[in-house]
C-alpha cells in the first residue's frame, strides 16, 4: 500500500457522507455517555444495544488496507473516529492552522481536556504538517507537551503548527493550542521521514 492509499481510500462521495454521519453520531454518543448520571436502566439498555453493535461489526472486521476509519481524506482527521475533530482551515508546507472542539468524552477533570488528549491532538496536527513538509510519510520520534493553562472542553480552540527546523530526515515541528488569547498548550515534536526500505506505510512490524 502506498502512503497516499494509506491515508486516502477510494470511496464514493455518498459513502463518504454516510461514514461522516456515522462518526458524528458516534462522537455524540461518546460525549453523552461521558456525561450520563448513574442510571441502571439506561446502562443495561445501552450495554445490550452495544453488544448488538459488536455482534454486527466483529464478523466484518477487515485489514488496514480495506478499513474505512482514518482513510477518508474528505473528512476532518480523515474520518478517524479516535481523534478529536480537527478542522484544518489552511495548510502549507510551513504551517497548518485549524480549529478543534473537544467534547465531554475527552474531559480529564474540572471540565478541562485530559492531558493525553491534548498530546493526541498535537501528534495529529504536527504530524500532518511534517508529512506535508517532508512530502511523504513521517513517524513521530518524540513528542513533548507543555501544559500552560487548562484546555476547556465544549468550546472552539485554535490549533497551529509550524516548522521549527529541518536536519536531513529530521523535521522539528512546534505547535500551540489556544483559547482566544490564552495559550493552553505548546507542543514540540521530532518527525522522521521514513526511508524507502522502511516500507511505505507499514507502521508496525509483524
Ligand atoms: C497530509 C496528511 C497525511 C496524514 C498525516 C497523518 C498524521 C498522523 C501523525 C501520527 C504520527 C504517529 O503517531 S507515528 C506513530 C508513533 N511513532 C512511532 O511509533 C515511532 C516508533 N519509532 C520508530 O519507528 C523509529 O524509532 C523512527 C522511525 C522514529 C526512527 O528510526 P530510524 O528511521 O531508524 O532513525 P534512526 O536511525 O534511529 O535515527 C535517525 C536520526 O534521528 C534521531 N532520533 C531518532 N529518534 C529520536 C528521538 N526519539 N529523539 C531524538 N532523536 C532521535 C537519531 O539520533 C538520528 O539522528 P542523526 O544521528 O541522524 O542526527
Short mmCIF file of N, CA, C and O and ligand atoms in Angstrom, two decimals, residues 3 7 78 91 123-124 127-128 131-132 138-142 167 169-170 190-195 198 203, ligand 1:
data_model
loop_
_atom_site.label_atom_id
_atom_site.label_comp_id
_atom_site.label_asym_id
_atom_site.label_seq_id
_atom_site.Cartn_x
_atom_site.Cartn_y
_atom_site.Cartn_z
N UNK A 3 1.74 5.33 0.61
CA UNK A 3 1.34 6.15 1.76
C UNK A 3 0.11 6.97 1.45
O UNK A 3 -0.71 7.25 2.31
N UNK A 7 -3.70 6.83 3.63
CA UNK A 7 -4.47 7.92 4.20
C UNK A 7 -5.66 8.32 3.33
O UNK A 7 -6.40 9.21 3.69
N UNK A 78 -9.45 12.73 8.54
CA UNK A 78 -9.60 11.55 7.68
C UNK A 78 -10.69 10.59 8.20
O UNK A 78 -10.65 9.39 7.96
N UNK A 91 -3.41 24.98 5.18
CA UNK A 91 -2.22 24.14 5.32
C UNK A 91 -1.26 24.40 4.18
O UNK A 91 -1.65 24.42 3.01
N UNK A 123 0.03 15.37 18.19
CA UNK A 123 0.60 14.36 17.30
C UNK A 123 -0.05 14.46 15.92
O UNK A 123 0.63 14.36 14.88
N UNK A 124 -1.35 14.70 15.91
CA UNK A 124 -2.07 14.81 14.64
C UNK A 124 -1.68 16.07 13.88
O UNK A 124 -1.28 16.00 12.72
N UNK A 127 1.91 16.18 13.02
CA UNK A 127 2.16 15.08 12.08
C UNK A 127 1.67 15.41 10.68
O UNK A 127 2.32 15.05 9.69
N UNK A 128 0.52 16.07 10.58
CA UNK A 128 0.03 16.49 9.26
C UNK A 128 1.06 17.40 8.61
O UNK A 128 1.43 17.23 7.44
N UNK A 131 4.25 15.58 7.51
CA UNK A 131 4.05 14.80 6.28
C UNK A 131 3.98 15.69 5.06
O UNK A 131 4.54 15.37 4.00
N UNK A 132 3.28 16.83 5.21
CA UNK A 132 3.19 17.78 4.09
C UNK A 132 4.57 18.33 3.75
O UNK A 132 4.96 18.39 2.59
N UNK A 138 5.85 10.28 7.57
CA UNK A 138 6.79 10.51 8.68
C UNK A 138 6.28 9.75 9.90
O UNK A 138 5.10 9.40 9.97
N UNK A 139 7.19 9.52 10.83
CA UNK A 139 6.79 8.93 12.11
C UNK A 139 7.27 9.82 13.24
O UNK A 139 8.37 10.37 13.17
N UNK A 140 6.46 9.89 14.27
CA UNK A 140 6.83 10.66 15.45
C UNK A 140 7.95 9.94 16.19
O UNK A 140 7.78 8.80 16.61
N UNK A 141 9.10 10.63 16.37
CA UNK A 141 10.18 10.06 17.18
C UNK A 141 9.99 10.46 18.65
O UNK A 141 10.15 9.65 19.55
N UNK A 142 9.66 11.73 18.86
CA UNK A 142 9.27 12.16 20.21
C UNK A 142 8.24 13.27 20.11
O UNK A 142 8.13 13.95 19.07
N UNK A 167 16.66 18.96 9.77
CA UNK A 167 18.04 18.45 9.70
C UNK A 167 18.00 17.11 8.99
O UNK A 167 17.67 16.09 9.60
N UNK A 169 16.66 14.08 7.49
CA UNK A 169 15.34 13.42 7.58
C UNK A 169 14.55 13.86 8.80
O UNK A 169 13.45 13.37 9.04
N UNK A 170 15.15 14.75 9.60
CA UNK A 170 14.53 15.09 10.89
C UNK A 170 13.79 16.43 10.78
O UNK A 170 14.39 17.46 10.49
N UNK A 190 9.54 15.71 17.10
CA UNK A 190 10.51 15.33 16.07
C UNK A 190 9.87 14.23 15.22
O UNK A 190 9.42 13.21 15.75
N UNK A 191 9.83 14.49 13.93
CA UNK A 191 9.25 13.53 12.99
C UNK A 191 10.33 13.10 12.00
O UNK A 191 11.04 13.93 11.43
N UNK A 192 10.46 11.80 11.83
CA UNK A 192 11.46 11.24 10.90
C UNK A 192 10.78 10.86 9.60
O UNK A 192 9.79 10.11 9.61
N UNK A 193 11.29 11.38 8.50
CA UNK A 193 10.79 10.92 7.20
C UNK A 193 11.30 9.50 6.98
O UNK A 193 12.50 9.24 7.13
N UNK A 194 10.40 8.60 6.65
CA UNK A 194 10.80 7.19 6.53
C UNK A 194 11.64 6.97 5.28
O UNK A 194 11.45 7.62 4.25
N UNK A 195 12.58 6.06 5.40
CA UNK A 195 13.42 5.66 4.27
C UNK A 195 12.65 4.64 3.43
O UNK A 195 11.80 3.91 3.97
N UNK A 198 12.22 1.30 4.79
CA UNK A 198 11.39 1.16 5.99
C UNK A 198 9.94 0.85 5.62
O UNK A 198 9.10 0.67 6.51
N UNK A 203 3.41 0.65 9.32
CA UNK A 203 3.69 1.44 10.51
C UNK A 203 4.02 0.57 11.71
O UNK A 203 4.53 1.03 12.69
C1 LIG B 1 -1.21 15.05 4.53
C2 LIG B 1 -1.80 14.33 5.67
C3 LIG B 1 -1.23 12.98 5.85
C4 LIG B 1 -1.67 12.33 7.11
C5 LIG B 1 -0.89 12.77 8.27
C6 LIG B 1 -1.15 11.88 9.45
C7 LIG B 1 -0.67 12.49 10.72
C8 LIG B 1 -0.64 11.47 11.79
C9 LIG B 1 0.59 11.61 12.64
C10 LIG B 1 0.74 10.49 13.60
C11 LIG B 1 2.18 10.08 13.67
C12 LIG B 1 2.41 8.96 14.64
O1 LIG B 1 1.79 8.89 15.66
S1 LIG B 1 3.57 7.80 14.23
C13 LIG B 1 3.41 6.60 15.50
C14 LIG B 1 4.23 6.93 16.75
N1 LIG B 1 5.66 6.76 16.46
C15 LIG B 1 6.21 5.57 16.42
O2 LIG B 1 5.62 4.51 16.67
C16 LIG B 1 7.67 5.56 16.01
C17 LIG B 1 8.44 4.36 16.54
N2 LIG B 1 9.86 4.58 16.27
C18 LIG B 1 10.35 4.32 15.03
O3 LIG B 1 9.65 3.79 14.15
C19 LIG B 1 11.77 4.72 14.78
O4 LIG B 1 12.44 4.87 16.02
C20 LIG B 1 11.85 6.03 13.97
C21 LIG B 1 11.22 5.86 12.57
C22 LIG B 1 11.18 7.22 14.68
C23 LIG B 1 13.35 6.39 13.82
O5 LIG B 1 14.03 5.27 13.35
P1 LIG B 1 15.05 5.38 12.14
O6 LIG B 1 14.35 5.88 10.94
O7 LIG B 1 15.75 4.05 12.03
O8 LIG B 1 16.04 6.51 12.58
P2 LIG B 1 17.37 6.41 13.47
O9 LIG B 1 18.45 5.93 12.54
O10 LIG B 1 17.10 5.69 14.73
O11 LIG B 1 17.57 7.95 13.79
C24 LIG B 1 17.72 8.90 12.76
C25 LIG B 1 18.09 10.22 13.42
O12 LIG B 1 17.01 10.64 14.27
C26 LIG B 1 17.47 10.73 15.63
N3 LIG B 1 16.39 10.25 16.50
C27 LIG B 1 15.62 9.14 16.35
N4 LIG B 1 14.74 9.03 17.36
C28 LIG B 1 14.97 10.08 18.19
C29 LIG B 1 14.39 10.52 19.41
N5 LIG B 1 13.37 9.87 19.98
N6 LIG B 1 14.87 11.65 19.96
C30 LIG B 1 15.90 12.36 19.39
N7 LIG B 1 16.49 11.99 18.22
C31 LIG B 1 16.03 10.87 17.63
C32 LIG B 1 18.70 9.86 15.70
O13 LIG B 1 19.54 10.28 16.75
C33 LIG B 1 19.32 10.12 14.34
O14 LIG B 1 19.91 11.39 14.34
P3 LIG B 1 21.23 11.71 13.48
O15 LIG B 1 22.32 10.85 14.06
O16 LIG B 1 20.89 11.34 12.06
O17 LIG B 1 21.43 13.17 13.68
#
